[in-house]
Amino acid sequence: MARAPKPCRTRAKLTTAQKAERRNKLDALTGAIDNAKEAYAQEAIDIAQTHGRSLKWTRSQLFLRSHLSQRGRGVNSWNGFIKAKLREENEDCERGDRIKLTQFIADNKDELLEAYSRLTFAQRHAYNAEVLEARAQKRHIARANPKAKHHDINATFIGMDHEWMALCARTGIEGFYVGVRGNIEDLSEPKIFFTQKAEKFVKEVLHVEPRHLGLKLEAFVVSGLDENTMITRQRPLNKLISDCRTIIQEELESIALKKNIKKAVKMNYINYERSIVEHCGVALVGWPLPGPVCNPSKVGGRAEVQKLLSALQREHHHSESCHWVVLTDEELVQRMTENRARHARGEAVYVARKKRKVTSAEHKSNTTIDTDTEDSSDDTSTSDE
């Protein structure tokens, strides 16, 4: 006798709102359990640090060894390597056009295995570090727990206080630290520590109570003044000019070392083409102002000096940066040819060197000084104007 089929029970299809409600409930339950685990784990850390017990012993006393121990999965360098390669492959692809992991491995298995076999230990360790960092960031975002964070901060600063006091007792060192919350959502109070002499310094020299110093720092950070405060007082023009000269000189010395020029090279603005470009084979490119390279004190007013300083402070790969480059042999020959042609047309490319006045005692030798040192001293006196 054939068995009668069981009646098929059908359930009504869940609506989008019902699915979202179930998902929210599951997320809330999972978050509550994770928060409780982290809170209990942090309580164990606090007890261990306060009473000088090991964390393993404290967890065993609280029956946390088997139930709440959070052991992460092991890191596999092969997985990190595959994810990095897949990320590179899908870097320029839109969301719907990206290659799936399984398909990527199937299509490139031999090449991936060969490339993975050539990795050094350090490279594999780097892939492992990327995976661990990604896990930590993901876990921090998904399981933000203010209470556990508060416990962590308190326990850390209690340990710092003990270490500081022990260090002061052993070595006699003096100092202080101030720690405040980084945003308005954090509820941690300011943490301060002052040794006796450091507290006296803050009170008598800075005329601020130690506790008030922490509160002022907290107000500054939480209010966003550290990011939005604009410095309205302009720097003096001579300071801007000095910064330009310093950057130019330091970069010139750096590129001279790369060219194995052992002799100290001093920037010469008056005879720049002869003493620097032709003699050293380097050139300052990206000059942002009209005219040739000259002393920053001669470029004009504040606006011109600030423009030059901004160009000097930009990174070398920036299109508007001003920096030193090494000229090739062909570029140097072409530069020298152009300089002589410009000088022949009447441009002041090669400035005549000043002659030293001959005194009566030196009249017999009839000696004149005709070296680059004269140009450098003249340039120095000009720059100090």
mmCIF file of C-alpha atoms in Angstrom:
data_model
loop_
_atom_site.group_PDB
_atom_site.id
_atom_site.type_symbol
_atom_site.label_atom_id
_atom_site.label_comp_id
_atom_site.label_asym_id
_atom_site.label_seq_id
_atom_site.Cartn_x
_atom_site.Cartn_y
_atom_site.Cartn_z
ATOM 1 C CA MET A 1 0.000 0.000 0.000
ATOM 2 C CA ALA A 2 1.487 3.263 -1.086
ATOM 3 C CA ARG A 3 2.167 5.828 1.631
ATOM 4 C CA ALA A 4 0.260 9.008 1.248
ATOM 5 C CA PRO A 5 2.511 12.006 0.670
ATOM 6 C CA LYS A 6 2.805 14.448 3.536
ATOM 7 C CA PRO A 7 1.087 17.732 3.014
ATOM 8 C CA CYS A 8 3.514 20.456 1.964
ATOM 9 C CA ARG A 9 3.546 23.345 4.367
ATOM 10 C CA THR A 10 4.328 26.681 2.870
ATOM 11 C CA ARG A 11 5.337 29.801 4.729
ATOM 12 C CA ALA A 12 4.542 33.264 3.699
ATOM 13 C CA LYS A 13 7.477 35.009 2.077
ATOM 14 C CA LEU A 14 9.136 37.519 4.393
ATOM 15 C CA THR A 15 8.879 41.124 3.427
ATOM 16 C CA THR A 16 11.883 43.403 3.222
ATOM 17 C CA ALA A 17 10.948 45.016 6.515
ATOM 18 C CA GLN A 18 10.685 41.638 8.248
ATOM 19 C CA LYS A 19 14.058 40.558 6.880
ATOM 20 C CA ALA A 20 15.621 43.783 8.104
ATOM 21 C CA GLU A 21 14.017 43.326 11.537
ATOM 22 C CA ARG A 22 15.387 39.791 11.858
ATOM 23 C CA ARG A 23 18.801 40.925 10.735
ATOM 24 C CA ASN A 24 18.790 43.766 13.273
ATOM 25 C CA LYS A 25 17.791 41.385 16.043
ATOM 26 C CA LEU A 26 20.594 38.989 15.137
ATOM 27 C CA ASP A 27 23.118 41.828 14.974
ATOM 28 C CA ALA A 28 21.948 43.177 18.328
ATOM 29 C CA LEU A 29 22.200 39.735 19.952
ATOM 30 C CA THR A 30 25.633 39.063 18.482
ATOM 31 C CA GLY A 31 26.848 42.510 19.524
ATOM 32 C CA ALA A 32 25.555 42.095 23.070
ATOM 33 C CA ILE A 33 27.286 38.730 23.443
ATOM 34 C CA ASP A 34 30.537 40.068 22.020
ATOM 35 C CA ASN A 35 30.378 43.108 24.313
ATOM 36 C CA ALA A 36 29.837 40.890 27.333
ATOM 37 C CA LYS A 37 32.794 38.702 26.338
ATOM 38 C CA GLU A 38 35.050 41.713 25.892
ATOM 39 C CA ALA A 39 33.876 43.281 29.156
ATOM 40 C CA TYR A 40 34.534 40.102 31.128
ATOM 41 C CA ALA A 41 37.883 39.631 29.444
ATOM 42 C CA GLN A 42 38.826 43.216 30.321
ATOM 43 C CA GLU A 43 37.712 42.651 33.930
ATOM 44 C CA ALA A 44 40.117 39.725 34.083
ATOM 45 C CA ILE A 45 42.929 41.952 32.797
ATOM 46 C CA ASP A 46 42.115 44.626 35.406
ATOM 47 C CA ILE A 47 42.125 42.097 38.247
ATOM 48 C CA ALA A 48 45.394 40.565 37.075
ATOM 49 C CA GLN A 49 47.142 43.957 36.900
ATOM 50 C CA THR A 50 45.703 45.262 40.180
ATOM 51 C CA HIS A 51 46.548 42.200 42.248
ATOM 52 C CA GLY A 52 49.745 41.165 40.506
ATOM 53 C CA ARG A 53 48.462 37.861 39.189
ATOM 54 C CA SER A 54 49.023 36.328 35.789
ATOM 55 C CA LEU A 55 46.272 36.691 33.223
ATOM 56 C CA LYS A 56 46.140 32.943 32.665
ATOM 57 C CA TRP A 57 45.578 32.270 36.366
ATOM 58 C CA THR A 58 42.925 34.998 36.642
ATOM 59 C CA ARG A 59 40.990 33.677 33.657
ATOM 60 C CA SER A 60 41.022 30.168 35.068
ATOM 61 C CA GLN A 61 39.627 31.469 38.382
ATOM 62 C CA LEU A 62 36.831 33.260 36.542
ATOM 63 C CA PHE A 63 36.110 30.199 34.369
ATOM 64 C CA LEU A 64 36.949 32.184 31.259
ATOM 65 C CA ARG A 65 39.523 29.805 29.841
ATOM 66 C CA SER A 66 37.182 27.558 27.878
ATOM 67 C CA HIS A 67 34.149 29.780 27.333
ATOM 68 C CA LEU A 68 35.411 33.264 26.571
ATOM 69 C CA SER A 69 38.915 32.802 25.272
ATOM 70 C CA GLN A 70 39.122 34.566 21.930
ATOM 71 C CA ARG A 71 41.542 32.746 19.749
ATOM 72 C CA GLY A 72 41.726 34.093 16.255
ATOM 73 C CA ARG A 73 42.177 31.944 13.211
ATOM 74 C CA GLY A 74 45.692 31.307 12.068
ATOM 75 C CA VAL A 75 47.071 33.466 9.311
ATOM 76 C CA ASN A 76 47.780 31.775 5.997
ATOM 77 C CA SER A 77 50.304 33.594 3.815
ATOM 78 C CA TRP A 78 48.890 31.898 0.703
ATOM 79 C CA ASN A 79 45.474 33.448 1.370
ATOM 80 C CA GLY A 80 47.045 36.850 1.929
ATOM 81 C CA PHE A 81 49.023 36.503 -1.297
ATOM 82 C CA ILE A 82 45.939 35.485 -3.310
ATOM 83 C CA LYS A 83 43.841 38.336 -1.914
ATOM 84 C CA ALA A 84 46.542 40.865 -2.719
ATOM 85 C CA LYS A 85 46.839 39.614 -6.306
ATOM 86 C CA LEU A 86 43.066 39.594 -6.757
ATOM 87 C CA ARG A 87 42.871 43.123 -5.397
ATOM 88 C CA GLU A 88 45.481 44.242 -7.933
ATOM 89 C CA GLU A 89 43.560 42.512 -10.745
ATOM 90 C CA ASN A 90 40.255 44.195 -9.822
ATOM 91 C CA GLU A 91 41.739 47.589 -9.043
ATOM 92 C CA ASP A 92 40.422 49.329 -12.174
ATOM 93 C CA CYS A 93 37.246 47.249 -12.586
ATOM 94 C CA GLU A 94 33.736 48.339 -11.748
ATOM 95 C CA ARG A 95 31.704 46.459 -9.157
ATOM 96 C CA GLY A 96 29.831 44.283 -11.652
ATOM 97 C CA ASP A 97 32.918 43.486 -13.727
ATOM 98 C CA ARG A 98 35.199 42.269 -10.954
ATOM 99 C CA ILE A 99 36.658 38.765 -11.139
ATOM 100 C CA LYS A 100 35.555 36.256 -8.502
ATOM 101 C CA LEU A 101 38.174 34.626 -6.299
ATOM 102 C CA THR A 102 37.456 31.070 -7.437
ATOM 103 C CA GLN A 103 37.540 32.022 -11.102
ATOM 104 C CA PHE A 104 40.767 33.996 -10.612
ATOM 105 C CA ILE A 105 42.499 31.005 -8.989
ATOM 106 C CA ALA A 106 41.245 28.592 -11.639
ATOM 107 C CA ASP A 107 42.476 30.764 -14.516
ATOM 108 C CA ASN A 108 45.877 31.638 -13.034
ATOM 109 C CA LYS A 109 46.692 28.699 -10.772
ATOM 110 C CA ASP A 110 50.059 27.786 -12.303
ATOM 111 C CA GLU A 111 51.303 31.382 -12.435
ATOM 112 C CA LEU A 112 50.162 32.036 -8.865
ATOM 113 C CA LEU A 113 51.857 28.897 -7.541
ATOM 114 C CA GLU A 114 55.095 29.781 -9.300
ATOM 115 C CA ALA A 115 55.018 33.370 -8.007
ATOM 116 C CA TYR A 116 54.198 32.197 -4.481
ATOM 117 C CA SER A 117 57.090 29.734 -4.471
ATOM 118 C CA ARG A 118 59.516 32.583 -5.209
ATOM 119 C CA LEU A 119 58.407 34.658 -2.212
ATOM 120 C CA THR A 120 60.926 35.174 0.552
ATOM 121 C CA PHE A 121 60.146 34.756 4.220
ATOM 122 C CA ALA A 122 59.935 38.522 4.687
ATOM 123 C CA GLN A 123 57.473 38.886 1.825
ATOM 124 C CA ARG A 124 55.235 36.149 3.210
ATOM 125 C CA HIS A 125 55.412 37.774 6.618
ATOM 126 C CA ALA A 126 54.309 41.060 5.040
ATOM 127 C CA TYR A 127 51.227 39.378 3.544
ATOM 128 C CA ASN A 128 50.424 37.914 6.967
ATOM 129 C CA ALA A 129 50.705 41.356 8.517
ATOM 130 C CA GLU A 130 48.251 42.777 5.972
ATOM 131 C CA VAL A 131 45.703 40.077 6.833
ATOM 132 C CA LEU A 132 46.063 40.693 10.578
ATOM 133 C CA GLU A 133 45.707 44.443 10.101
ATOM 134 C CA ALA A 134 42.564 43.984 8.009
ATOM 135 C CA ARG A 135 41.092 41.694 10.690
ATOM 136 C CA ALA A 136 41.856 44.174 13.446
ATOM 137 C CA GLN A 137 40.236 47.047 11.563
ATOM 138 C CA LYS A 138 37.162 45.005 10.727
ATOM 139 C CA ARG A 139 36.771 43.782 14.288
ATOM 140 C CA HIS A 140 37.201 47.312 15.650
ATOM 141 C CA ILE A 141 34.462 48.662 13.394
ATOM 142 C CA ALA A 142 31.986 45.843 13.987
ATOM 143 C CA ARG A 143 32.469 45.518 17.751
ATOM 144 C CA ALA A 144 32.935 49.014 19.064
ATOM 145 C CA ASN A 145 32.434 48.668 22.813
ATOM 146 C CA PRO A 146 32.622 51.902 24.853
ATOM 147 C CA LYS A 147 32.644 50.059 28.168
ATOM 148 C CA ALA A 148 35.482 47.745 27.179
ATOM 149 C CA LYS A 149 37.372 50.717 25.762
ATOM 150 C CA HIS A 150 36.910 52.578 29.042
ATOM 151 C CA HIS A 151 38.261 49.578 30.990
ATOM 152 C CA ASP A 152 41.209 49.307 28.624
ATOM 153 C CA ILE A 153 42.115 52.986 29.063
ATOM 154 C CA ASN A 154 41.866 52.824 32.858
ATOM 155 C CA ALA A 155 43.934 49.655 33.109
ATOM 156 C CA THR A 156 46.594 51.012 30.755
ATOM 157 C CA PHE A 157 47.001 54.272 32.641
ATOM 158 C CA ILE A 158 47.089 52.481 35.996
ATOM 159 C CA GLY A 159 49.985 50.427 34.664
ATOM 160 C CA MET A 160 51.660 53.597 33.338
ATOM 161 C CA ASP A 161 51.322 55.280 36.725
ATOM 162 C CA HIS A 162 52.973 52.331 38.464
ATOM 163 C CA GLU A 163 55.797 52.209 35.910
ATOM 164 C CA TRP A 164 56.390 55.972 36.155
ATOM 165 C CA MET A 165 56.517 55.900 39.950
ATOM 166 C CA ALA A 166 58.914 52.974 39.893
ATOM 167 C CA LEU A 167 61.097 54.725 37.315
ATOM 168 C CA CYS A 168 61.152 57.930 39.350
ATOM 169 C CA ALA A 169 62.116 55.989 42.469
ATOM 170 C CA ARG A 170 64.937 54.155 40.673
ATOM 171 C CA THR A 171 66.440 56.953 38.581
ATOM 172 C CA GLY A 172 65.094 60.215 40.003
ATOM 173 C CA ILE A 173 63.627 61.220 36.627
ATOM 174 C CA GLU A 174 61.014 63.977 36.565
ATOM 175 C CA GLY A 175 58.203 64.525 34.058
ATOM 176 C CA PHE A 176 54.491 64.404 33.338
ATOM 177 C CA TYR A 177 51.993 63.186 30.762
ATOM 178 C CA VAL A 178 48.443 64.202 29.831
ATOM 179 C CA GLY A 179 46.005 61.978 27.949
ATOM 180 C CA VAL A 180 42.554 63.115 26.802
ATOM 181 C CA ARG A 181 39.760 61.686 24.680
ATOM 182 C CA GLY A 182 39.953 62.175 20.940
ATOM 183 C CA ASN A 183 36.293 62.831 20.093
ATOM 184 C CA ILE A 184 33.022 63.834 21.692
ATOM 185 C CA GLU A 185 31.613 60.285 21.572
ATOM 186 C CA ASP A 186 34.311 59.032 23.911
ATOM 187 C CA LEU A 187 33.397 59.323 27.602
ATOM 188 C CA SER A 188 36.863 58.893 29.096
ATOM 189 C CA GLU A 189 38.043 61.510 31.557
ATOM 190 C CA PRO A 190 41.461 63.178 31.204
ATOM 191 C CA LYS A 191 44.399 61.154 32.517
ATOM 192 C CA ILE A 192 47.304 63.088 34.014
ATOM 193 C CA PHE A 193 50.476 62.235 35.890
ATOM 194 C CA PHE A 194 52.916 64.749 37.392
ATOM 195 C CA THR A 195 56.001 64.217 39.447
ATOM 196 C CA GLN A 196 56.567 66.683 42.272
ATOM 197 C CA LYS A 197 58.955 68.978 40.400
ATOM 198 C CA ALA A 198 56.967 68.749 37.166
ATOM 199 C CA GLU A 199 53.809 69.808 39.016
ATOM 200 C CA LYS A 200 55.686 72.742 40.561
ATOM 201 C CA PHE A 201 56.942 73.754 37.098
ATOM 202 C CA VAL A 202 53.429 73.790 35.633
ATOM 203 C CA LYS A 203 52.038 75.808 38.519
ATOM 204 C CA GLU A 204 54.798 78.376 38.940
ATOM 205 C CA VAL A 205 56.123 78.754 35.390
ATOM 206 C CA LEU A 206 53.072 78.069 33.212
ATOM 207 C CA HIS A 207 50.656 79.375 35.865
ATOM 208 C CA VAL A 208 48.200 76.532 35.206
ATOM 209 C CA GLU A 209 46.793 73.934 37.529
ATOM 210 C CA PRO A 210 47.695 70.403 36.350
ATOM 211 C CA ARG A 211 44.049 69.389 36.175
ATOM 212 C CA HIS A 212 43.158 72.526 34.220
ATOM 213 C CA LEU A 213 45.902 71.719 31.716
ATOM 214 C CA GLY A 214 44.207 68.401 30.946
ATOM 215 C CA LEU A 215 40.801 70.057 30.624
ATOM 216 C CA LYS A 216 42.141 72.729 28.265
ATOM 217 C CA LEU A 217 43.807 70.118 26.085
ATOM 218 C CA GLU A 218 40.584 68.107 25.999
ATOM 219 C CA ALA A 219 38.544 71.170 25.001
ATOM 220 C CA PHE A 220 41.048 71.981 22.255
ATOM 221 C CA VAL A 221 41.015 68.461 20.793
ATOM 222 C CA VAL A 222 37.283 67.718 21.110
ATOM 223 C CA SER A 223 36.192 71.070 19.689
ATOM 224 C CA GLY A 224 38.270 70.478 16.546
ATOM 225 C CA LEU A 225 40.457 73.527 17.012
ATOM 226 C CA ASP A 226 43.528 71.419 16.267
ATOM 227 C CA GLU A 227 42.247 70.940 12.708
ATOM 228 C CA ASN A 228 40.441 74.202 12.001
ATOM 229 C CA THR A 229 42.562 76.826 13.727
ATOM 230 C CA MET A 230 44.109 79.231 11.245
ATOM 231 C CA ILE A 231 47.267 81.111 12.078
ATOM 232 C CA THR A 232 46.406 84.699 11.275
ATOM 233 C CA ARG A 233 49.738 86.255 12.205
ATOM 234 C CA GLN A 234 51.950 86.363 9.140
ATOM 235 C CA ARG A 235 55.579 85.394 9.340
ATOM 236 C CA PRO A 236 58.076 88.185 8.749
ATOM 237 C CA LEU A 237 59.282 88.570 5.186
ATOM 238 C CA ASN A 238 62.923 88.046 6.151
ATOM 239 C CA LYS A 239 62.002 84.679 7.693
ATOM 240 C CA LEU A 240 60.344 83.569 4.457
ATOM 241 C CA ILE A 241 63.411 84.622 2.474
ATOM 242 C CA SER A 242 65.660 82.772 4.909
ATOM 243 C CA ASP A 243 63.554 79.616 4.511
ATOM 244 C CA CYS A 244 63.895 79.798 0.724
ATOM 245 C CA ARG A 245 67.678 80.156 0.924
ATOM 246 C CA THR A 246 67.963 77.325 3.431
ATOM 247 C CA ILE A 247 65.978 74.889 1.284
ATOM 248 C CA ILE A 248 67.916 75.797 -1.853
ATOM 249 C CA GLN A 249 71.279 75.409 -0.096
ATOM 250 C CA GLU A 250 70.389 72.124 1.635
ATOM 251 C CA GLU A 251 69.039 70.569 -1.561
ATOM 252 C CA LEU A 252 72.148 71.732 -3.432
ATOM 253 C CA GLU A 253 74.412 70.058 -0.873
ATOM 254 C CA SER A 254 72.332 66.873 -1.060
ATOM 255 C CA ILE A 255 72.501 66.604 -4.840
ATOM 256 C CA ALA A 256 76.225 67.426 -4.762
ATOM 257 C CA LEU A 257 76.759 64.401 -2.521
ATOM 258 C CA LYS A 258 74.886 62.239 -5.022
ATOM 259 C CA LYS A 259 77.328 63.426 -7.701
ATOM 260 C CA ASN A 260 80.289 62.586 -5.429
ATOM 261 C CA ILE A 261 81.361 66.229 -5.227
ATOM 262 C CA LYS A 262 83.454 66.205 -2.070
ATOM 263 C CA LYS A 263 84.121 69.935 -2.002
ATOM 264 C CA ALA A 264 81.532 72.059 -0.214
ATOM 265 C CA VAL A 265 79.272 73.781 -2.741
ATOM 266 C CA LYS A 266 77.853 77.172 -1.776
ATOM 267 C CA MET A 267 74.941 78.592 -3.718
ATOM 268 C CA ASN A 268 76.001 81.474 -5.957
ATOM 269 C CA TYR A 269 73.056 83.529 -7.163
ATOM 270 C CA ILE A 270 75.086 86.163 -9.043
ATOM 271 C CA ASN A 271 77.059 83.748 -11.235
ATOM 272 C CA TYR A 272 74.591 80.876 -10.991
ATOM 273 C CA GLU A 273 75.071 79.616 -14.555
ATOM 274 C CA ARG A 274 78.875 79.540 -14.408
ATOM 275 C CA SER A 275 79.566 78.548 -10.784
ATOM 276 C CA ILE A 276 76.692 76.107 -10.226
ATOM 277 C CA VAL A 277 75.245 74.843 -13.499
ATOM 278 C CA GLU A 278 78.392 74.599 -15.610
ATOM 279 C CA HIS A 279 80.826 73.858 -12.805
ATOM 280 C CA CYS A 280 78.739 71.264 -10.908
ATOM 281 C CA GLY A 281 76.464 69.946 -13.663
ATOM 282 C CA VAL A 282 73.228 70.550 -11.728
ATOM 283 C CA ALA A 283 70.338 72.952 -12.274
ATOM 284 C CA LEU A 284 67.414 74.326 -10.299
ATOM 285 C CA VAL A 285 64.304 73.527 -12.358
ATOM 286 C CA GLY A 286 60.708 74.667 -11.877
ATOM 287 C CA TRP A 287 61.546 78.268 -10.949
ATOM 288 C CA PRO A 288 58.012 79.654 -10.413
ATOM 289 C CA LEU A 289 58.754 83.355 -11.003
ATOM 290 C CA PRO A 290 59.507 85.316 -14.164
ATOM 291 C CA GLY A 291 63.163 85.689 -15.014
ATOM 292 C CA PRO A 292 66.182 83.555 -14.222
ATOM 293 C CA VAL A 293 67.178 82.055 -10.875
ATOM 294 C CA CYS A 294 68.127 84.811 -8.459
ATOM 295 C CA ASN A 295 68.456 85.583 -4.780
ATOM 296 C CA PRO A 296 65.077 85.182 -2.996
ATOM 297 C CA SER A 297 65.543 88.692 -1.580
ATOM 298 C CA LYS A 298 65.446 90.049 -5.167
ATOM 299 C CA VAL A 299 62.315 88.310 -6.476
ATOM 300 C CA GLY A 300 59.840 90.951 -5.271
ATOM 301 C CA GLY A 301 57.438 91.289 -2.353
ATOM 302 C CA ARG A 302 55.745 88.873 0.030
ATOM 303 C CA ALA A 303 53.526 87.281 -2.617
ATOM 304 C CA GLU A 304 56.472 86.353 -4.848
ATOM 305 C CA VAL A 305 58.557 85.030 -1.954
ATOM 306 C CA GLN A 306 55.637 82.965 -0.663
ATOM 307 C CA LYS A 307 55.083 81.516 -4.139
ATOM 308 C CA LEU A 308 58.743 80.540 -4.356
ATOM 309 C CA LEU A 309 58.685 78.981 -0.886
ATOM 310 C CA SER A 310 55.574 76.958 -1.728
ATOM 311 C CA ALA A 311 57.223 75.620 -4.887
ATOM 312 C CA LEU A 312 60.368 74.682 -2.957
ATOM 313 C CA GLN A 313 58.369 72.858 -0.272
ATOM 314 C CA ARG A 314 56.358 70.722 -2.709
ATOM 315 C CA GLU A 315 57.330 67.140 -3.414
ATOM 316 C CA HIS A 316 59.705 66.620 -6.317
ATOM 317 C CA HIS A 317 57.166 64.620 -8.309
ATOM 318 C CA HIS A 318 54.719 67.526 -8.197
ATOM 319 C CA SER A 319 54.409 69.368 -11.503
ATOM 320 C CA GLU A 320 54.805 72.789 -9.847
ATOM 321 C CA SER A 321 57.738 71.937 -7.588
ATOM 322 C CA CYS A 322 61.090 73.721 -7.687
ATOM 323 C CA HIS A 323 64.008 71.366 -7.116
ATOM 324 C CA TRP A 324 67.531 70.449 -8.174
ATOM 325 C CA VAL A 325 68.282 67.962 -10.956
ATOM 326 C CA VAL A 326 71.476 66.448 -12.320
ATOM 327 C CA LEU A 327 72.134 67.376 -15.953
ATOM 328 C CA THR A 328 73.263 64.743 -18.400
ATOM 329 C CA ASP A 329 76.349 65.366 -20.523
ATOM 330 C CA GLU A 330 74.195 66.297 -23.513
ATOM 331 C CA GLU A 331 72.034 68.644 -21.440
ATOM 332 C CA LEU A 332 75.124 70.288 -19.927
ATOM 333 C CA VAL A 333 76.724 70.892 -23.348
ATOM 334 C CA GLN A 334 73.473 72.346 -24.658
ATOM 335 C CA ARG A 335 73.141 74.570 -21.577
ATOM 336 C CA MET A 336 76.675 75.892 -21.967
ATOM 337 C CA THR A 337 76.075 76.627 -25.658
ATOM 338 C CA GLU A 338 72.880 78.519 -24.864
ATOM 339 C CA ASN A 339 74.601 80.490 -22.106
ATOM 340 C CA ARG A 340 77.365 81.637 -24.413
ATOM 341 C CA ALA A 341 74.870 82.587 -27.109
ATOM 342 C CA ARG A 342 72.814 84.607 -24.604
ATOM 343 C CA HIS A 343 75.922 86.304 -23.268
ATOM 344 C CA ALA A 344 76.976 87.183 -26.809
ATOM 345 C CA ARG A 345 73.585 88.824 -27.361
ATOM 346 C CA GLY A 346 74.218 91.105 -24.410
ATOM 347 C CA GLU A 347 72.394 89.269 -21.610
ATOM 348 C CA ALA A 348 74.093 89.309 -18.225
ATOM 349 C CA VAL A 349 74.641 85.559 -18.003
ATOM 350 C CA TYR A 350 78.256 85.753 -16.862
ATOM 351 C CA VAL A 351 78.585 88.623 -14.388
ATOM 352 C CA ALA A 352 82.018 90.244 -14.269
ATOM 353 C CA ARG A 353 83.865 89.427 -11.075
ATOM 354 C CA LYS A 354 84.825 92.227 -8.793
ATOM 355 C CA LYS A 355 88.486 93.058 -8.394
ATOM 356 C CA ARG A 356 90.001 93.724 -5.026
ATOM 357 C CA LYS A 357 91.498 97.133 -4.569
ATOM 358 C CA VAL A 358 95.283 97.009 -4.503
ATOM 359 C CA THR A 359 96.853 98.739 -1.518
ATOM 360 C CA SER A 360 100.190 100.492 -1.619
ATOM 361 C CA ALA A 361 101.870 97.523 0.064
ATOM 362 C CA GLU A 362 100.575 95.248 -2.655
ATOM 363 C CA HIS A 363 101.294 97.624 -5.530
ATOM 364 C CA LYS A 364 104.414 95.756 -6.561
ATOM 365 C CA SER A 365 102.627 92.422 -6.928
ATOM 366 C CA ASN A 366 99.679 94.066 -8.758
ATOM 367 C CA THR A 367 97.529 91.179 -7.613
ATOM 368 C CA THR A 368 93.809 90.960 -8.268
ATOM 369 C CA ILE A 369 91.434 88.435 -6.775
ATOM 370 C CA ASP A 370 89.348 86.779 -9.460
ATOM 371 C CA THR A 371 87.763 83.744 -7.865
ATOM 372 C CA ASP A 372 84.304 82.445 -7.055
ATOM 373 C CA THR A 373 84.863 83.335 -3.419
ATOM 374 C CA GLU A 374 84.443 86.982 -4.313
ATOM 375 C CA ASP A 375 81.117 86.189 -5.935
ATOM 376 C CA SER A 376 80.002 84.206 -2.949
ATOM 377 C CA SER A 377 80.915 86.966 -0.508
ATOM 378 C CA ASP A 378 79.204 89.506 -2.675
ATOM 379 C CA ASP A 379 76.155 87.315 -2.822
ATOM 380 C CA THR A 380 76.192 86.897 0.928
ATOM 381 C CA SER A 381 76.349 90.611 1.497
ATOM 382 C CA THR A 382 73.514 91.069 -0.952
ATOM 383 C CA SER A 383 71.374 88.439 0.731
ATOM 384 C CA ASP A 384 71.812 90.048 4.110
ATOM 385 C CA GLU A 385 70.362 93.320 2.949
#
